[in-house]
């Protein structure tokens, strides 16, 4: 199945040329790469090509996807006019979890952690919906952002 294209930034080399994600298989490869790659490159920033940019030329949205392969958990955030992070189904011990885009840390509330299978499903929905916030995930407005 082919989806609209999404630009993904998660490695140093993507600052000049992003990775392009177009298919369900590309999503699986992206999540696998985040989950098994370098410790300080386990978070990707995604922008859909289907959404109109702001007058400045910058994207009007940002979808962040983090993956922890050892724990088989991930995190999501979606930003446009409002900011949201994923909401896990179980109670957490509190605190934060940190994911990294090219060694730059981003903290998420621990309650944002969801199973990697749901992360995959959400990214596939983001692609197929033309860059809309996925509905397969419950969302919360983070206090720390």
PDB file of N, CA, C and O in Angstrom, residues 47 51-61:
ATOM      1  N   UNK A  47       7.281  15.250   9.003  1.00  0.00           N
ATOM      2  CA  UNK A  47       6.443  16.285   8.397  1.00  0.00           C
ATOM      3  C   UNK A  47       5.793  15.702   7.155  1.00  0.00           C
ATOM      4  O   UNK A  47       6.488  15.135   6.301  1.00  0.00           O
ATOM      5  N   UNK A  51       0.364  18.498   3.756  1.00  0.00           N
ATOM      6  CA  UNK A  51      -0.150  19.678   4.453  1.00  0.00           C
ATOM      7  C   UNK A  51       0.509  20.940   3.907  1.00  0.00           C
ATOM      8  O   UNK A  51       1.682  20.939   3.566  1.00  0.00           O
ATOM      9  N   UNK A  52      -0.270  22.004   3.862  1.00  0.00           N
ATOM     10  CA  UNK A  52       0.244  23.292   3.388  1.00  0.00           C
ATOM     11  C   UNK A  52       1.200  23.881   4.419  1.00  0.00           C
ATOM     12  O   UNK A  52       0.883  23.900   5.611  1.00  0.00           O
ATOM     13  N   UNK A  53       2.347  24.365   3.982  1.00  0.00           N
ATOM     14  CA  UNK A  53       3.261  25.002   4.940  1.00  0.00           C
ATOM     15  C   UNK A  53       2.724  26.369   5.376  1.00  0.00           C
ATOM     16  O   UNK A  53       1.825  26.935   4.751  1.00  0.00           O
ATOM     17  N   UNK A  54       3.306  26.878   6.434  1.00  0.00           N
ATOM     18  CA  UNK A  54       2.997  28.228   6.899  1.00  0.00           C
ATOM     19  C   UNK A  54       3.522  29.241   5.880  1.00  0.00           C
ATOM     20  O   UNK A  54       4.354  28.895   5.034  1.00  0.00           O
ATOM     21  N   UNK A  55       3.069  30.499   5.941  1.00  0.00           N
ATOM     22  CA  UNK A  55       3.599  31.514   5.013  1.00  0.00           C
ATOM     23  C   UNK A  55       5.129  31.632   5.057  1.00  0.00           C
ATOM     24  O   UNK A  55       5.759  31.967   4.055  1.00  0.00           O
ATOM     25  N   UNK A  56       5.723  31.299   6.181  1.00  0.00           N
ATOM     26  CA  UNK A  56       7.182  31.338   6.320  1.00  0.00           C
ATOM     27  C   UNK A  56       7.869  30.219   5.535  1.00  0.00           C
ATOM     28  O   UNK A  56       9.086  30.235   5.357  1.00  0.00           O
ATOM     29  N   UNK A  57       7.086  29.212   5.110  1.00  0.00           N
ATOM     30  CA  UNK A  57       7.651  28.067   4.426  1.00  0.00           C
ATOM     31  C   UNK A  57       7.901  26.880   5.342  1.00  0.00           C
ATOM     32  O   UNK A  57       8.193  25.787   4.884  1.00  0.00           O
ATOM     33  N   UNK A  58       7.805  27.094   6.656  1.00  0.00           N
ATOM     34  CA  UNK A  58       7.993  26.008   7.613  1.00  0.00           C
ATOM     35  C   UNK A  58       6.718  25.171   7.711  1.00  0.00           C
ATOM     36  O   UNK A  58       5.610  25.675   7.484  1.00  0.00           O
ATOM     37  N   UNK A  59       6.847  23.897   8.074  1.00  0.00           N
ATOM     38  CA  UNK A  59       5.651  23.049   8.240  1.00  0.00           C
ATOM     39  C   UNK A  59       4.716  23.606   9.314  1.00  0.00           C
ATOM     40  O   UNK A  59       5.162  24.229  10.280  1.00  0.00           O
ATOM     41  N   UNK A  60       3.427  23.348   9.130  1.00  0.00           N
ATOM     42  CA  UNK A  60       2.427  23.809  10.111  1.00  0.00           C
ATOM     43  C   UNK A  60       2.192  22.770  11.192  1.00  0.00           C
ATOM     44  O   UNK A  60       1.286  22.908  11.999  1.00  0.00           O
ATOM     45  N   UNK A  61       3.020  21.724  11.210  1.00  0.00           N
ATOM     46  CA  UNK A  61       2.825  20.618  12.154  1.00  0.00           C
ATOM     47  C   UNK A  61       4.165  19.926  12.393  1.00  0.00           C
ATOM     48  O   UNK A  61       5.140  20.153  11.647  1.00  0.00           O
TER      49      UNK A  61
END
